[in-house]
Amino acid sequence: MLDTIIKNGLIVTESGVLPEGQSIGISDGKISVIGYDIPEGLGTEVIDAQGAYITPGGVDSHVHLAQRNAPTGDNWEAGTRSAVAGGTTTVLAFASQTKEMTSLFPVLEDYHEKSRGQTYCDYGFHFVLTNPNESILRDELPILAKEEGITSVKLYMTYELYKLSDRQLLETMLACRSLGLTTMIHAENGDMIDFLIQGLERNENTAPFFHAIAGPKIAEDEASYRAIRLAELVDAPVLLVHVSSDGAMKHIRDAQTRLLPIHAETCPHYLFLLSEKLANEEHDHFHGAKGICSPPLRHHPEDLEALWRGIANDTFTVFSSDHAPTKYDHPQGKKAGIINGIPRFSKIPKGIPGIETRLSLLFSESEGCLPKDQARLSLARFVQLTAGNPARLYGLTAKGAILPGYDADLVIWHPKNEGERVISQTALHHSVDYTPFEGMPVKNWPRLTILRGEIVWNADENRVTGVKGFGKFIKRSTGRVLVGKLGGLPAGMNEGERDLWKPKS
């Protein structure tokens, strides 16, 4: 007995679009069957996809919700409401340790308390490690992975309150490698950036645009190369997050060519926006603060094109939003960067909203909306980047694919030529007061978002139809290495050398 049948759609998988005429049968929140002429039962709900594409529900593996350092940002309710309205059915957000914390268990309980019963979509946590002491690496991470299903950590190479030394990076990579945890790295050279900030401020160059000058591509390129070399030393798979530069991408591509397990992520703002946005004075001298994020937006159209090549040629493993918003018109939001009436870019909270617009922006550049010779990516690649790869990389075993046995998390798009819209803050569902993509046209938008068989967004009714609290916490398994392989040796290292210095298990 099926609860729901979705018919008249074009089902998209990582292998391509399935032959026309097949339907999806759903029961108990799971996909039960895919095939032709699926029989209806008494009370089976039938959803007509009207000839539109059906893709897996989006998995956004890099979002910031209810963060201590963003008091005006999205909480779990607003962020996940915005997610489902944009076709995302699972998010992974960050439970952040601070330097003085010597245990992760209080961090976990605090973040559970903030999210419990608040979400419109399914969710999980990454840990941000800022004080990876021996007890955490040896005793706590194994328990948290096995019992709590938190199987990923994020490490920083910049920001005084977050950054780790190279020694700490090595020790943490090695511990995570032994447990099968996914290690994410924010790769920017913090000393370079601090040096440039001091020089810019000394010369009174403090307007929002100078944020792009303070974080040049070379700072990301150097740190990315260093992170890859550190990971190579200890034979650890890593993911470099929010990659924004062609130089960093080249280091990643070179490593992947040598079969190193180096994964990469990029985000919508690095494909669509340039640093000129930070100089926008359309409304006032501070308006460019709406585009401040890290790494910063880059200067030239060629920078965007380079990253689009990384989308097309498989350099990038995942495509995430890095949704890290704060309100613009608020003294604790972006306007915290106005000190005594003077804009100071270094005090402006970093991060921009993007959880709701992520899928539509990328789908608009795919073969789902454009002729094959004009599209920047195939539909199969779209599914891989936005659902399949993040699900596998982060151990979401029931997510990211349209297959029997998987959660019935689906996006039904509009039929061709019916889903066009212009992105507008007034139509979005987050709690912040702007979108950096204001006025940008997209060629399609999710018509229906389905989470575990339930319609949670209905564009026909122009409303979120899901309820707060329907989303559930997902305990994850260990992730998979999707790029390269383990076991390689750096140049000049003999077989067995690692055994001479690795900790005994």
Short mmCIF file of N, CA and C in Angstrom, two decimals, residues 88-249:
data_model
loop_
_atom_site.label_atom_id
_atom_site.label_comp_id
_atom_site.label_asym_id
_atom_site.label_seq_id
_atom_site.Cartn_x
_atom_site.Cartn_y
_atom_site.Cartn_z
N THR A 88 15.94 22.45 -0.25
CA THR A 88 16.89 21.72 0.58
C THR A 88 16.14 21.00 1.70
N THR A 89 16.41 19.71 1.84
CA THR A 89 15.70 18.89 2.82
C THR A 89 16.59 18.42 3.97
N THR A 90 17.90 18.61 3.85
CA THR A 90 18.83 18.25 4.93
C THR A 90 19.91 19.31 5.01
N VAL A 91 20.20 19.77 6.23
CA VAL A 91 21.29 20.71 6.43
C VAL A 91 22.23 20.18 7.50
N LEU A 92 23.50 20.53 7.36
CA LEU A 92 24.51 20.24 8.37
C LEU A 92 25.10 21.57 8.83
N ALA A 93 24.98 21.84 10.12
CA ALA A 93 25.42 23.12 10.68
C ALA A 93 26.48 22.89 11.74
N PHE A 94 27.03 23.99 12.27
CA PHE A 94 28.25 23.91 13.07
C PHE A 94 28.00 24.16 14.55
N ALA A 95 28.37 23.18 15.36
CA ALA A 95 28.42 23.32 16.81
C ALA A 95 29.84 23.74 17.17
N SER A 96 30.00 24.96 17.63
CA SER A 96 31.32 25.57 17.73
C SER A 96 31.88 25.53 19.15
N GLN A 97 33.05 24.94 19.24
CA GLN A 97 33.83 25.01 20.47
C GLN A 97 34.57 26.35 20.52
N THR A 98 34.73 26.93 21.70
CA THR A 98 35.58 28.10 21.85
C THR A 98 36.86 27.70 22.59
N LYS A 99 37.86 28.55 22.52
CA LYS A 99 39.20 28.19 22.97
C LYS A 99 39.25 27.73 24.43
N GLU A 100 38.38 28.33 25.27
CA GLU A 100 38.45 27.98 26.69
C GLU A 100 37.75 26.68 27.01
N MET A 101 36.99 26.12 26.06
CA MET A 101 36.24 24.88 26.32
C MET A 101 37.17 23.68 26.19
N THR A 102 37.17 22.83 27.19
CA THR A 102 38.06 21.67 27.19
C THR A 102 37.34 20.37 26.87
N SER A 103 36.02 20.46 26.64
CA SER A 103 35.23 19.27 26.30
C SER A 103 34.19 19.66 25.25
N LEU A 104 33.82 18.68 24.41
CA LEU A 104 32.81 18.91 23.38
C LEU A 104 31.40 18.57 23.85
N PHE A 105 31.26 17.85 24.94
CA PHE A 105 29.93 17.42 25.37
C PHE A 105 29.02 18.60 25.72
N PRO A 106 29.50 19.64 26.42
CA PRO A 106 28.64 20.81 26.65
C PRO A 106 28.28 21.53 25.35
N VAL A 107 29.20 21.55 24.39
CA VAL A 107 28.93 22.16 23.08
C VAL A 107 27.78 21.43 22.41
N LEU A 108 27.82 20.12 22.46
CA LEU A 108 26.79 19.31 21.84
C LEU A 108 25.43 19.54 22.49
N GLU A 109 25.38 19.53 23.80
CA GLU A 109 24.10 19.69 24.49
C GLU A 109 23.50 21.07 24.23
N ASP A 110 24.36 22.08 24.21
CA ASP A 110 23.89 23.44 23.93
C ASP A 110 23.28 23.53 22.54
N TYR A 111 23.92 22.90 21.57
CA TYR A 111 23.43 22.99 20.19
C TYR A 111 22.16 22.15 20.00
N HIS A 112 22.09 21.01 20.67
CA HIS A 112 20.84 20.23 20.65
C HIS A 112 19.69 21.06 21.24
N GLU A 113 19.97 21.76 22.31
CA GLU A 113 18.94 22.56 22.96
C GLU A 113 18.41 23.64 22.02
N LYS A 114 19.30 24.23 21.24
CA LYS A 114 18.89 25.29 20.32
C LYS A 114 18.07 24.75 19.14
N SER A 115 18.34 23.54 18.72
CA SER A 115 17.73 23.01 17.49
C SER A 115 16.54 22.10 17.74
N ARG A 116 16.46 21.50 18.91
CA ARG A 116 15.44 20.48 19.18
C ARG A 116 14.03 21.05 19.00
N GLY A 117 13.25 20.41 18.12
CA GLY A 117 11.87 20.81 17.90
C GLY A 117 11.69 22.09 17.10
N GLN A 118 12.77 22.59 16.51
CA GLN A 118 12.72 23.89 15.84
C GLN A 118 12.81 23.82 14.32
N THR A 119 13.00 22.63 13.76
CA THR A 119 13.42 22.58 12.36
C THR A 119 12.31 22.11 11.41
N TYR A 120 12.36 22.67 10.21
CA TYR A 120 11.46 22.28 9.13
C TYR A 120 12.05 21.18 8.26
N CYS A 121 13.36 20.97 8.34
CA CYS A 121 14.00 19.92 7.55
C CYS A 121 14.89 19.08 8.45
N ASP A 122 15.40 17.98 7.93
CA ASP A 122 16.30 17.13 8.70
C ASP A 122 17.66 17.81 8.83
N TYR A 123 18.42 17.40 9.85
CA TYR A 123 19.63 18.16 10.12
C TYR A 123 20.65 17.30 10.88
N GLY A 124 21.88 17.78 10.85
CA GLY A 124 22.96 17.18 11.61
C GLY A 124 23.97 18.25 11.97
N PHE A 125 24.99 17.85 12.72
CA PHE A 125 26.00 18.80 13.22
C PHE A 125 27.39 18.41 12.72
N HIS A 126 28.22 19.43 12.49
CA HIS A 126 29.67 19.31 12.48
C HIS A 126 30.18 19.94 13.77
N PHE A 127 31.34 19.52 14.25
CA PHE A 127 32.01 20.23 15.33
C PHE A 127 33.08 21.16 14.76
N VAL A 128 33.10 22.40 15.23
CA VAL A 128 34.23 23.29 15.00
C VAL A 128 35.19 23.10 16.17
N LEU A 129 36.41 22.67 15.88
CA LEU A 129 37.42 22.44 16.92
C LEU A 129 38.38 23.62 16.97
N THR A 130 38.42 24.29 18.11
CA THR A 130 39.36 25.38 18.32
C THR A 130 40.37 25.05 19.42
N ASN A 131 40.07 24.02 20.20
CA ASN A 131 40.97 23.57 21.26
C ASN A 131 40.99 22.04 21.26
N PRO A 132 41.61 21.45 20.23
CA PRO A 132 41.60 19.99 20.11
C PRO A 132 42.62 19.34 21.03
N ASN A 133 42.30 19.32 22.31
CA ASN A 133 43.25 18.75 23.28
C ASN A 133 43.27 17.23 23.18
N GLU A 134 44.19 16.64 23.91
CA GLU A 134 44.38 15.19 23.82
C GLU A 134 43.13 14.42 24.23
N SER A 135 42.45 14.90 25.25
CA SER A 135 41.24 14.21 25.71
C SER A 135 40.15 14.20 24.65
N ILE A 136 39.99 15.32 23.96
CA ILE A 136 38.98 15.37 22.90
C ILE A 136 39.34 14.42 21.77
N LEU A 137 40.58 14.47 21.32
CA LEU A 137 40.99 13.66 20.18
C LEU A 137 41.02 12.17 20.53
N ARG A 138 41.45 11.84 21.72
CA ARG A 138 41.61 10.43 22.10
C ARG A 138 40.32 9.82 22.64
N ASP A 139 39.60 10.58 23.48
CA ASP A 139 38.48 9.98 24.22
C ASP A 139 37.10 10.41 23.72
N GLU A 140 36.95 11.70 23.37
CA GLU A 140 35.60 12.20 23.09
C GLU A 140 35.16 11.96 21.65
N LEU A 141 36.03 12.21 20.68
CA LEU A 141 35.61 12.04 19.29
C LEU A 141 35.12 10.62 18.98
N PRO A 142 35.77 9.56 19.48
CA PRO A 142 35.23 8.22 19.21
C PRO A 142 33.82 8.03 19.77
N ILE A 143 33.54 8.57 20.94
CA ILE A 143 32.21 8.44 21.54
C ILE A 143 31.19 9.24 20.75
N LEU A 144 31.56 10.46 20.38
CA LEU A 144 30.64 11.33 19.66
C LEU A 144 30.32 10.79 18.27
N ALA A 145 31.29 10.15 17.65
CA ALA A 145 31.04 9.56 16.34
C ALA A 145 30.15 8.33 16.45
N LYS A 146 30.46 7.46 17.41
CA LYS A 146 29.73 6.18 17.52
C LYS A 146 28.34 6.36 18.11
N GLU A 147 28.22 7.14 19.16
CA GLU A 147 26.95 7.23 19.89
C GLU A 147 26.06 8.38 19.43
N GLU A 148 26.68 9.47 18.97
CA GLU A 148 25.90 10.64 18.58
C GLU A 148 25.82 10.83 17.07
N GLY A 149 26.61 10.06 16.33
CA GLY A 149 26.56 10.17 14.87
C GLY A 149 27.06 11.49 14.33
N ILE A 150 28.00 12.10 15.03
CA ILE A 150 28.63 13.33 14.53
C ILE A 150 30.00 12.94 14.01
N THR A 151 30.13 12.91 12.70
CA THR A 151 31.29 12.27 12.07
C THR A 151 32.07 13.25 11.19
N SER A 152 32.06 14.52 11.57
CA SER A 152 32.82 15.51 10.79
C SER A 152 33.22 16.65 11.70
N VAL A 153 34.37 17.24 11.40
CA VAL A 153 34.87 18.39 12.16
C VAL A 153 35.36 19.45 11.17
N LYS A 154 35.38 20.67 11.65
CA LYS A 154 35.91 21.78 10.85
C LYS A 154 37.05 22.44 11.59
N LEU A 155 38.12 22.73 10.85
CA LEU A 155 39.31 23.35 11.41
C LEU A 155 39.59 24.66 10.66
N TYR A 156 40.10 25.64 11.37
CA TYR A 156 40.39 26.95 10.78
C TYR A 156 41.89 27.21 10.75
N MET A 157 42.34 27.87 9.67
CA MET A 157 43.72 28.32 9.56
C MET A 157 43.80 29.84 9.68
N THR A 158 42.69 30.48 9.99
CA THR A 158 42.64 31.94 10.15
C THR A 158 41.67 32.27 11.27
N TYR A 159 41.59 33.55 11.62
CA TYR A 159 40.78 34.10 12.72
C TYR A 159 41.42 33.73 14.07
N GLU A 160 41.78 34.73 14.84
CA GLU A 160 42.50 34.52 16.08
C GLU A 160 41.72 33.61 17.04
N LEU A 161 40.41 33.74 17.08
CA LEU A 161 39.61 32.96 18.02
C LEU A 161 39.42 31.51 17.59
N TYR A 162 39.80 31.19 16.36
CA TYR A 162 39.51 29.86 15.83
C TYR A 162 40.75 29.11 15.32
N LYS A 163 41.76 29.82 14.86
CA LYS A 163 42.80 29.16 14.07
C LYS A 163 43.66 28.23 14.90
N LEU A 164 44.10 27.18 14.23
CA LEU A 164 44.98 26.18 14.81
C LEU A 164 46.37 26.32 14.22
N SER A 165 47.36 25.89 14.97
CA SER A 165 48.72 25.82 14.44
C SER A 165 48.82 24.63 13.49
N ASP A 166 49.88 24.61 12.71
CA ASP A 166 50.10 23.46 11.82
C ASP A 166 50.21 22.17 12.63
N ARG A 167 50.84 22.24 13.79
CA ARG A 167 50.96 21.05 14.66
C ARG A 167 49.57 20.56 15.08
N GLN A 168 48.71 21.48 15.47
CA GLN A 168 47.35 21.08 15.86
C GLN A 168 46.57 20.51 14.68
N LEU A 169 46.78 21.09 13.52
CA LEU A 169 46.12 20.56 12.32
C LEU A 169 46.56 19.12 12.07
N LEU A 170 47.85 18.88 12.16
CA LEU A 170 48.36 17.52 11.93
C LEU A 170 47.79 16.53 12.93
N GLU A 171 47.80 16.90 14.20
CA GLU A 171 47.31 15.98 15.24
C GLU A 171 45.82 15.68 15.05
N THR A 172 45.07 16.70 14.68
CA THR A 172 43.63 16.51 14.50
C THR A 172 43.33 15.71 13.24
N MET A 173 44.02 16.02 12.16
CA MET A 173 43.85 15.23 10.93
C MET A 173 44.12 13.75 11.18
N LEU A 174 45.19 13.48 11.91
CA LEU A 174 45.57 12.09 12.16
C LEU A 174 44.51 11.39 13.01
N ALA A 175 44.01 12.07 14.03
CA ALA A 175 42.97 11.47 14.88
C ALA A 175 41.70 11.22 14.07
N CYS A 176 41.30 12.18 13.25
CA CYS A 176 40.09 12.02 12.44
C CYS A 176 40.26 10.92 11.40
N ARG A 177 41.45 10.83 10.84
CA ARG A 177 41.71 9.78 9.85
C ARG A 177 41.54 8.39 10.47
N SER A 178 42.01 8.23 11.72
CA SER A 178 41.91 6.93 12.37
C SER A 178 40.48 6.55 12.69
N LEU A 179 39.60 7.55 12.83
CA LEU A 179 38.19 7.30 13.15
C LEU A 179 37.29 7.31 11.93
N GLY A 180 37.84 7.68 10.78
CA GLY A 180 37.02 7.77 9.58
C GLY A 180 36.16 9.02 9.53
N LEU A 181 36.55 10.07 10.25
CA LEU A 181 35.78 11.30 10.27
C LEU A 181 36.16 12.19 9.09
N THR A 182 35.20 12.97 8.61
CA THR A 182 35.46 13.93 7.54
C THR A 182 36.03 15.20 8.16
N THR A 183 37.16 15.65 7.64
CA THR A 183 37.83 16.85 8.15
C THR A 183 37.68 17.98 7.15
N MET A 184 37.03 19.06 7.57
CA MET A 184 36.83 20.24 6.76
C MET A 184 37.85 21.30 7.18
N ILE A 185 38.37 22.05 6.22
CA ILE A 185 39.39 23.05 6.54
C ILE A 185 39.06 24.38 5.86
N HIS A 186 39.01 25.43 6.67
CA HIS A 186 38.95 26.81 6.15
C HIS A 186 40.39 27.25 5.93
N ALA A 187 40.78 27.33 4.67
CA ALA A 187 42.18 27.56 4.33
C ALA A 187 42.40 29.00 3.86
N GLU A 188 42.84 29.84 4.77
CA GLU A 188 43.36 31.17 4.46
C GLU A 188 44.52 31.44 5.41
N ASN A 189 45.53 32.15 4.92
CA ASN A 189 46.68 32.46 5.75
C ASN A 189 46.32 33.64 6.66
N GLY A 190 46.08 33.36 7.93
CA GLY A 190 45.63 34.38 8.86
C GLY A 190 46.65 35.49 9.09
N ASP A 191 47.94 35.16 9.09
CA ASP A 191 48.96 36.18 9.31
C ASP A 191 49.02 37.15 8.13
N MET A 192 48.92 36.63 6.93
CA MET A 192 48.86 37.51 5.75
C MET A 192 47.70 38.50 5.87
N ILE A 193 46.54 37.98 6.22
CA ILE A 193 45.33 38.80 6.28
C ILE A 193 45.45 39.84 7.38
N ASP A 194 45.94 39.46 8.57
CA ASP A 194 46.11 40.41 9.67
C ASP A 194 47.10 41.52 9.29
N PHE A 195 48.18 41.14 8.61
CA PHE A 195 49.18 42.10 8.15
C PHE A 195 48.56 43.13 7.22
N LEU A 196 47.73 42.66 6.28
CA LEU A 196 47.10 43.57 5.31
C LEU A 196 46.04 44.45 5.98
N ILE A 197 45.29 43.89 6.90
CA ILE A 197 44.28 44.69 7.61
C ILE A 197 44.95 45.85 8.35
N GLN A 198 46.04 45.58 9.04
CA GLN A 198 46.73 46.64 9.78
C GLN A 198 47.23 47.73 8.85
N GLY A 199 47.74 47.33 7.68
CA GLY A 199 48.22 48.32 6.72
C GLY A 199 47.10 49.16 6.13
N LEU A 200 46.00 48.51 5.81
CA LEU A 200 44.85 49.24 5.25
C LEU A 200 44.29 50.22 6.27
N GLU A 201 44.17 49.79 7.52
CA GLU A 201 43.63 50.67 8.55
C GLU A 201 44.60 51.83 8.84
N ARG A 202 45.87 51.55 8.80
CA ARG A 202 46.86 52.61 9.03
C ARG A 202 46.73 53.72 7.97
N ASN A 203 46.37 53.30 6.75
CA ASN A 203 46.21 54.25 5.65
C ASN A 203 44.77 54.72 5.48
N GLU A 204 43.93 54.41 6.47
CA GLU A 204 42.53 54.84 6.51
C GLU A 204 41.70 54.28 5.36
N ASN A 205 42.06 53.11 4.89
CA ASN A 205 41.27 52.41 3.87
C ASN A 205 40.39 51.38 4.58
N THR A 206 39.25 51.84 5.07
CA THR A 206 38.43 51.00 5.95
C THR A 206 37.01 50.76 5.44
N ALA A 207 36.65 51.26 4.26
CA ALA A 207 35.31 51.05 3.71
C ALA A 207 35.10 49.57 3.38
N PRO A 208 33.85 49.12 3.22
CA PRO A 208 33.59 47.69 2.98
C PRO A 208 34.40 47.08 1.83
N PHE A 209 34.65 47.86 0.76
CA PHE A 209 35.36 47.28 -0.38
C PHE A 209 36.74 46.76 0.00
N PHE A 210 37.37 47.37 0.99
CA PHE A 210 38.74 46.98 1.33
C PHE A 210 38.81 45.61 1.99
N HIS A 211 37.67 45.05 2.36
CA HIS A 211 37.66 43.65 2.81
C HIS A 211 38.20 42.74 1.71
N ALA A 212 37.86 43.04 0.45
CA ALA A 212 38.35 42.21 -0.66
C ALA A 212 39.85 42.37 -0.87
N ILE A 213 40.39 43.51 -0.49
CA ILE A 213 41.84 43.74 -0.60
C ILE A 213 42.57 43.02 0.53
N ALA A 214 41.92 42.91 1.68
CA ALA A 214 42.57 42.33 2.87
C ALA A 214 42.66 40.81 2.81
N GLY A 215 41.90 40.18 1.93
CA GLY A 215 41.95 38.72 1.83
C GLY A 215 42.24 38.27 0.41
N PRO A 216 43.40 38.60 -0.13
CA PRO A 216 43.68 38.31 -1.55
C PRO A 216 43.76 36.82 -1.83
N LYS A 217 43.69 36.50 -3.10
CA LYS A 217 43.73 35.08 -3.49
C LYS A 217 44.99 34.39 -2.99
N ILE A 218 46.10 35.12 -2.92
CA ILE A 218 47.36 34.48 -2.50
C ILE A 218 47.25 33.93 -1.09
N ALA A 219 46.46 34.57 -0.23
CA ALA A 219 46.29 34.08 1.14
C ALA A 219 45.56 32.75 1.15
N GLU A 220 44.58 32.59 0.27
CA GLU A 220 43.88 31.31 0.16
C GLU A 220 44.75 30.28 -0.54
N ASP A 221 45.48 30.72 -1.56
CA ASP A 221 46.31 29.78 -2.32
C ASP A 221 47.38 29.15 -1.43
N GLU A 222 48.06 29.99 -0.64
CA GLU A 222 49.13 29.49 0.23
C GLU A 222 48.59 28.51 1.25
N ALA A 223 47.50 28.89 1.90
CA ALA A 223 46.96 28.03 2.95
C ALA A 223 46.41 26.73 2.39
N SER A 224 45.82 26.79 1.21
CA SER A 224 45.30 25.57 0.57
C SER A 224 46.44 24.60 0.27
N TYR A 225 47.52 25.13 -0.29
CA TYR A 225 48.68 24.29 -0.58
C TYR A 225 49.23 23.67 0.70
N ARG A 226 49.32 24.48 1.75
CA ARG A 226 49.85 23.99 3.03
C ARG A 226 48.93 22.92 3.63
N ALA A 227 47.63 23.17 3.58
CA ALA A 227 46.68 22.18 4.12
C ALA A 227 46.80 20.85 3.39
N ILE A 228 46.95 20.91 2.08
CA ILE A 228 47.09 19.68 1.29
C ILE A 228 48.37 18.94 1.67
N ARG A 229 49.46 19.68 1.84
CA ARG A 229 50.74 19.04 2.20
C ARG A 229 50.68 18.44 3.61
N LEU A 230 50.04 19.12 4.53
CA LEU A 230 49.89 18.56 5.87
C LEU A 230 49.06 17.28 5.83
N ALA A 231 47.98 17.32 5.06
CA ALA A 231 47.14 16.13 4.94
C ALA A 231 47.89 14.98 4.27
N GLU A 232 48.73 15.32 3.29
CA GLU A 232 49.50 14.28 2.60
C GLU A 232 50.49 13.62 3.56
N LEU A 233 51.08 14.39 4.44
CA LEU A 233 52.05 13.83 5.39
C LEU A 233 51.42 12.73 6.23
N VAL A 234 50.19 12.97 6.73
CA VAL A 234 49.57 12.01 7.63
C VAL A 234 48.54 11.12 6.91
N ASP A 235 48.50 11.22 5.58
CA ASP A 235 47.62 10.36 4.77
C ASP A 235 46.16 10.52 5.19
N ALA A 236 45.73 11.78 5.28
CA ALA A 236 44.38 12.07 5.75
C ALA A 236 43.54 12.67 4.63
N PRO A 237 42.32 12.20 4.45
CA PRO A 237 41.41 12.86 3.50
C PRO A 237 40.87 14.15 4.12
N VAL A 238 40.80 15.21 3.34
CA VAL A 238 40.26 16.47 3.84
C VAL A 238 39.36 17.09 2.78
N LEU A 239 38.53 18.03 3.24
CA LEU A 239 37.70 18.83 2.35
C LEU A 239 38.06 20.29 2.57
N LEU A 240 38.47 20.97 1.52
CA LEU A 240 38.71 22.41 1.60
C LEU A 240 37.39 23.11 1.30
N VAL A 241 36.94 23.90 2.27
CA VAL A 241 35.60 24.50 2.16
C VAL A 241 35.67 25.84 1.43
N HIS A 242 34.52 26.27 0.94
CA HIS A 242 34.29 27.54 0.24
C HIS A 242 35.50 28.03 -0.57
N VAL A 243 35.94 27.20 -1.49
CA VAL A 243 37.08 27.57 -2.35
C VAL A 243 36.63 28.68 -3.30
N SER A 244 37.46 29.74 -3.38
CA SER A 244 37.06 30.92 -4.14
C SER A 244 38.07 31.36 -5.19
N SER A 245 39.21 30.69 -5.27
CA SER A 245 40.27 31.19 -6.16
C SER A 245 40.77 30.09 -7.09
N ASP A 246 41.22 30.54 -8.27
CA ASP A 246 41.75 29.58 -9.24
C ASP A 246 43.05 28.96 -8.76
N GLY A 247 43.84 29.71 -7.96
CA GLY A 247 45.09 29.15 -7.45
C GLY A 247 44.84 28.01 -6.50
N ALA A 248 43.92 28.20 -5.55
CA ALA A 248 43.57 27.12 -4.63
C ALA A 248 43.02 25.93 -5.40
N MET A 249 42.20 26.22 -6.40
CA MET A 249 41.60 25.15 -7.20
C MET A 249 42.69 24.36 -7.94
#
